[in-house]
Tab-separated table of C-alpha atoms in Angstrom:
chain	number	residue	atom	x	y	z
J	1	MET	CA	-129.978	110.585	-174.379
J	2	LEU	CA	-129.129	109.456	-177.872
J	3	VAL	CA	-125.405	108.676	-177.425
J	4	LEU	CA	-123.211	108.094	-180.439
J	5	VAL	CA	-119.923	106.299	-179.717
J	6	ASP	CA	-116.983	106.237	-182.036
J	7	GLN	CA	-115.355	102.790	-182.619
J	8	ASP	CA	-111.617	103.231	-183.343
J	9	GLN	CA	-109.520	104.403	-180.374
J	10	THR	CA	-112.713	104.707	-178.395
J	11	LEU	CA	-113.913	101.084	-178.251
J	12	ALA	CA	-111.181	99.372	-180.222
J	13	ASP	CA	-107.462	100.020	-179.644
J	14	PHE	CA	-106.495	101.342	-183.084
J	15	GLY	CA	-103.156	102.700	-181.923
J	16	ASP	CA	-101.940	99.391	-180.496
J	17	GLY	CA	-103.186	97.616	-183.635
J	18	PHE	CA	-101.311	100.004	-185.869
J	19	ASP	CA	-98.042	99.728	-183.915
J	20	ARG	CA	-98.129	95.948	-184.068
J	21	ARG	CA	-98.950	95.761	-187.774
J	22	PHE	CA	-96.553	98.483	-188.808
J	23	SER	CA	-93.612	96.935	-186.908
J	24	ALA	CA	-94.389	93.487	-188.383
J	25	THR	CA	-94.665	94.821	-191.904
J	26	HIS	CA	-91.767	97.267	-191.720
J	27	PRO	CA	-89.277	96.017	-189.035
J	28	ASP	CA	-86.680	98.527	-190.251
J	29	ALA	CA	-88.991	101.522	-189.767
J	30	PRO	CA	-88.797	103.959	-186.868
J	31	LEU	CA	-91.593	103.386	-184.372
J	32	VAL	CA	-93.364	106.181	-182.466
J	33	PRO	CA	-95.845	104.387	-180.198
J	34	ARG	CA	-99.331	105.797	-180.605
J	35	ALA	CA	-99.705	105.960	-176.825
J	36	GLN	CA	-96.994	108.587	-176.879
J	37	ALA	CA	-98.173	110.508	-179.924
J	38	ASP	CA	-99.161	114.145	-179.598
J	39	SER	CA	-101.109	114.202	-182.925
J	40	TYR	CA	-104.255	112.350	-184.081
J	41	TRP	CA	-102.709	111.974	-187.474
J	42	ILE	CA	-100.164	109.135	-187.459
J	43	GLU	CA	-98.169	110.643	-190.387
J	44	ASP	CA	-97.268	113.606	-188.161
J	45	SER	CA	-95.064	111.295	-186.120
J	46	TYR	CA	-93.024	109.976	-189.078
J	47	PRO	CA	-90.804	111.304	-191.881
J	48	GLU	CA	-92.652	111.815	-195.165
J	49	GLN	CA	-91.056	108.814	-196.892
J	50	TRP	CA	-93.072	106.526	-194.572
J	51	HIS	CA	-96.485	108.189	-195.115
J	52	GLU	CA	-97.762	105.965	-197.955
J	53	ARG	CA	-96.759	102.863	-196.071
J	54	ILE	CA	-98.503	104.179	-192.956
J	55	ARG	CA	-101.756	104.732	-194.846
J	56	ALA	CA	-101.560	101.190	-196.286
J	57	VAL	CA	-101.586	99.520	-192.849
J	58	PRO	CA	-105.315	99.982	-192.020
J	59	ALA	CA	-106.195	98.787	-195.525
J	60	GLN	CA	-104.669	95.343	-194.830
J	61	GLU	CA	-107.064	92.443	-194.466
J	62	GLY	CA	-107.626	91.586	-190.833
J	63	PHE	CA	-106.504	94.970	-189.451
J	64	PHE	CA	-109.852	96.094	-187.991
J	65	ARG	CA	-111.073	92.638	-187.072
J	66	GLU	CA	-107.954	91.966	-184.980
J	67	LEU	CA	-107.945	95.185	-182.923
J	68	ARG	CA	-108.048	94.624	-179.187
J	69	PRO	CA	-110.903	96.156	-177.158
J	70	LEU	CA	-110.124	99.056	-174.878
J	71	PRO	CA	-110.478	98.100	-171.220
J	72	GLY	CA	-113.922	98.775	-169.812
J	73	ALA	CA	-115.575	99.660	-173.168
J	74	ARG	CA	-118.032	96.811	-173.300
J	75	ASP	CA	-119.174	97.181	-169.713
J	76	ALA	CA	-119.589	100.909	-170.159
J	77	LEU	CA	-121.825	100.481	-173.223
J	78	GLU	CA	-123.996	97.974	-171.410
J	79	ALA	CA	-124.241	100.220	-168.366
J	80	MET	CA	-125.346	103.138	-170.619
J	81	LEU	CA	-128.216	101.015	-171.897
J	82	ASP	CA	-129.133	100.154	-168.326
J	83	ALA	CA	-129.100	103.896	-167.453
J	84	GLY	CA	-131.719	104.559	-170.196
J	85	HIS	CA	-129.463	105.953	-172.935
J	86	ASP	CA	-130.006	104.843	-176.482
J	87	VAL	CA	-126.460	104.045	-177.643
J	88	ARG	CA	-125.274	103.722	-181.179
J	89	ILE	CA	-121.807	102.967	-182.558
J	90	CYS	CA	-121.015	105.666	-185.089
J	91	THR	CA	-117.894	104.852	-187.044
J	92	ALA	CA	-116.141	106.171	-190.172
J	93	PRO	CA	-114.611	103.722	-192.632
J	94	VAL	CA	-111.202	104.360	-194.103
J	95	ARG	CA	-111.220	105.314	-197.791
J	96	ALA	CA	-109.634	101.979	-198.707
J	97	TYR	CA	-112.768	100.263	-197.400
J	98	ARG	CA	-112.531	96.867	-199.049
J	99	HIS	CA	-112.058	95.011	-195.789
J	100	CYS	CA	-112.820	97.823	-193.326
J	101	VAL	CA	-116.632	97.916	-193.207
J	102	ARG	CA	-117.208	94.128	-192.933
J	103	GLU	CA	-114.467	93.810	-190.284
J	104	LYS	CA	-115.885	96.597	-188.151
J	105	TYR	CA	-119.125	94.616	-187.915
J	106	GLU	CA	-117.248	91.440	-187.209
J	107	TRP	CA	-115.277	93.146	-184.427
J	108	VAL	CA	-118.470	94.462	-182.867
J	109	GLU	CA	-120.042	90.986	-182.944
J	110	GLU	CA	-116.980	89.298	-181.432
J	111	HIS	CA	-116.226	91.759	-178.687
J	112	LEU	CA	-119.535	93.427	-177.806
J	113	GLY	CA	-122.102	90.829	-178.894
J	114	ARG	CA	-124.312	90.229	-181.916
J	115	HIS	CA	-127.083	92.533	-180.611
J	116	TRP	CA	-124.705	95.504	-180.963
J	117	THR	CA	-124.381	94.974	-184.718
J	118	GLU	CA	-127.906	96.359	-185.036
J	119	ARG	CA	-126.695	99.581	-183.389
J	120	VAL	CA	-123.875	100.269	-185.813
J	121	ILE	CA	-123.899	103.411	-188.047
J	122	VAL	CA	-121.182	103.589	-190.685
J	123	THR	CA	-120.656	107.021	-192.238
J	124	ARG	CA	-117.879	109.220	-193.571
J	125	ASP	CA	-119.711	112.289	-192.221
J	126	LYS	CA	-120.794	112.087	-188.585
J	127	THR	CA	-122.224	115.624	-188.672
J	128	LEU	CA	-125.125	114.165	-190.674
J	129	VAL	CA	-126.065	111.850	-187.833
J	130	ALA	CA	-128.512	113.153	-185.183
J	131	GLY	CA	-127.604	112.632	-181.531
J	132	ASP	CA	-127.246	114.223	-178.150
J	133	VAL	CA	-123.649	113.235	-177.628
J	134	LEU	CA	-120.785	112.001	-179.802
J	135	VAL	CA	-118.013	110.300	-177.816
J	136	ASP	CA	-114.966	110.443	-180.107
J	137	ASP	CA	-111.229	110.676	-179.721
J	138	LYS	CA	-110.845	112.849	-182.830
J	139	PRO	CA	-109.877	116.412	-181.897
J	140	GLU	CA	-112.123	117.937	-184.569
J	141	VAL	CA	-115.056	116.114	-186.180
J	142	ILE	CA	-116.069	118.097	-189.268
J	143	GLY	CA	-118.424	117.531	-192.126
J	144	THR	CA	-121.461	118.958	-193.894
J	145	PHE	CA	-122.855	120.777	-190.862
J	146	ALA	CA	-120.620	123.262	-189.037
J	147	THR	CA	-122.827	122.932	-185.962
J	148	PRO	CA	-123.923	119.256	-185.543
J	149	SER	CA	-126.858	118.353	-183.318
J	150	TRP	CA	-124.581	116.552	-180.801
J	151	THR	CA	-122.238	117.672	-178.142
J	152	HIS	CA	-118.713	116.358	-178.805
J	153	VAL	CA	-117.266	114.597	-175.749
J	154	TYR	CA	-113.666	113.571	-176.177
J	155	TYR	CA	-112.631	110.045	-175.397
J	156	ARG	CA	-109.470	110.943	-173.484
J	157	THR	CA	-106.148	110.472	-175.289
J	158	GLY	CA	-102.765	112.135	-175.198
J	159	TYR	CA	-103.423	114.099	-178.372
J	160	ASN	CA	-106.766	115.619	-177.234
J	161	GLU	CA	-106.413	116.130	-173.447
J	162	HIS	CA	-105.270	119.693	-173.898
J	163	LEU	CA	-108.508	120.670	-175.734
J	164	PRO	CA	-111.307	122.516	-173.915
J	165	GLY	CA	-114.568	120.685	-173.466
J	166	ALA	CA	-115.758	117.470	-171.773
J	167	HIS	CA	-113.448	114.473	-171.691
J	168	LEU	CA	-114.154	110.948	-170.462
J	169	ASP	CA	-112.732	107.471	-170.259
J	170	TRP	CA	-114.697	104.339	-169.528
J	171	SER	CA	-114.269	104.739	-165.777
J	172	SER	CA	-115.809	108.274	-165.760
J	173	TRP	CA	-118.509	108.204	-168.442
J	174	SER	CA	-121.544	108.423	-166.084
J	175	GLU	CA	-120.802	111.776	-164.469
J	176	VAL	CA	-119.696	113.273	-167.758
J	177	LEU	CA	-122.874	112.274	-169.574
J	178	ASP	CA	-125.000	113.375	-166.653
J	179	ALA	CA	-123.470	116.848	-166.916
J	180	VAL	CA	-124.091	117.048	-170.633
J	181	GLU	CA	-127.700	115.826	-170.156
J	182	VAL	CA	-128.332	118.611	-167.559
J	183	GLU	CA	-126.798	121.242	-169.845
J	184	ARG	CA	-128.768	120.161	-172.964
J	185	THR	CA	-131.998	119.896	-171.023
J	186	GLY	CA	-131.489	123.424	-169.725
J	187	ARG	CA	-130.983	124.728	-173.273
J	188	GLY	CA	-133.964	122.774	-174.593
J	189	THR	CA	-131.761	120.818	-177.035
J	190	LEU	CA	-132.155	117.308	-175.648
J	191	LEU	CA	-133.224	115.105	-178.528
J	192	LEU	CA	-134.102	111.961	-176.657
J	193	PRO	CA	-135.025	111.656	-172.945
J	194	ARG	CA	-133.924	108.560	-171.121
J	195	LEU	CA	-135.909	105.408	-172.001
J	196	ALA	CA	-137.477	102.961	-169.639
J	197	ASP	CA	-136.170	100.186	-171.871
J	198	ALA	CA	-133.110	101.336	-173.790
J	199	ARG	CA	-132.212	97.841	-174.760
J	200	THR	CA	-135.014	98.131	-177.285
J	201	PRO	CA	-133.757	100.770	-179.717
J	202	ALA	CA	-135.731	104.034	-179.536
J	203	SER	CA	-136.810	103.703	-183.139
J	204	THR	CA	-139.065	100.803	-182.148
J	205	HIS	CA	-140.726	102.807	-179.346
J	206	ARG	CA	-142.507	104.977	-181.833
J	207	SER	CA	-145.056	104.142	-184.536
J	208	ALA	CA	-143.735	104.500	-188.069
J	209	PRO	CA	-145.245	107.521	-189.937
J	210	THR	CA	-147.987	106.889	-192.457
J	211	ARG	CA	-146.615	107.392	-195.980
J	212	THR	CA	-148.580	108.511	-198.978
J	213	HIS	CA	-147.109	107.344	-202.227
J	214	ALA	CA	-147.287	109.534	-205.318
J	215	ARG	CA	-148.190	106.475	-207.364
J	216	GLU	CA	-149.867	103.295	-206.398
J	217	ARG	CA	-150.288	100.155	-208.414
J	218	PRO	CA	-153.709	99.677	-210.021
J	219	ARG	CA	-156.012	97.720	-207.743
J	220	PRO	CA	-159.103	95.757	-208.837
J	221	ALA	CA	-162.401	97.084	-207.612
J	222	ARG	CA	-165.630	95.144	-207.791
J	223	MET	CA	-168.710	96.807	-209.145
J	224	LEU	CA	-172.248	95.354	-209.211
J	225	VAL	CA	-173.745	95.656	-212.706
J	226	GLY	CA	-177.032	93.940	-213.044
J	227	ALA	CA	-176.554	90.404	-211.795
J	228	ASP	CA	-172.909	90.326	-212.695
J	229	LEU	CA	-169.773	91.368	-210.761
J	230	VAL	CA	-167.397	93.118	-213.109
J	231	ALA	CA	-163.805	93.821	-212.090
J	232	VAL	CA	-162.643	97.256	-213.106
J	233	SER	CA	-159.208	98.711	-212.655
J	234	THR	CA	-158.835	101.919	-210.665
J	235	SER	CA	-155.636	103.816	-210.054
J	236	VAL	CA	-154.367	106.884	-208.166
J	237	ARG	CA	-153.018	109.659	-210.347
J	238	GLY	CA	-149.290	109.902	-210.373
J	239	GLY	CA	-146.671	112.049	-212.099
J	240	THR	CA	-147.609	110.976	-215.623
């Protein structure tokens, strides 16, 4: 299958990183540990006067780069490849993106390996990305398409465990993905069957389509006129 995996609070421990940064920056603030939170939105755990300061924490330089990996995440990703799944990291940047996007790549390289940086998709709208599965802790992933191509599998946290649907952690991913694969195959909605060599991204298993351009640059053609070769310019008609 084509498996999309969220980064923050799925591979990287966003909650722990926030708790440490927020406490260091605001030692006088109340602290509601993210591991105990019952809402995805951090602001829901704090009085309103702290909301702006909460939103400023992930914008700090070094925040995303210094997140700790969740236990078992790297081994699970590698095992998915070994099982024939084409795995991509599909992550949304924060709106204050000055440091975020670069640091997400740096985090992937440091904790997963440089080869995983070629499997990163950064987008504010995950519904635009095709896939069989999206593994994500977010309770509701919304965007342009009300019905995305993928099946949302929750990465299990305290704030989503009550929701109906499939849940996994990195000790149970195999049986959960197997069940989704069977279900999608039965409905005829499986986008990508398992690959013999998933460590080579699926995009390189297929030939690139032949493209016909509306306009091509003039190319010299050689015409025999008498005893002389005369170069003439020919072109394909374009839009003007």
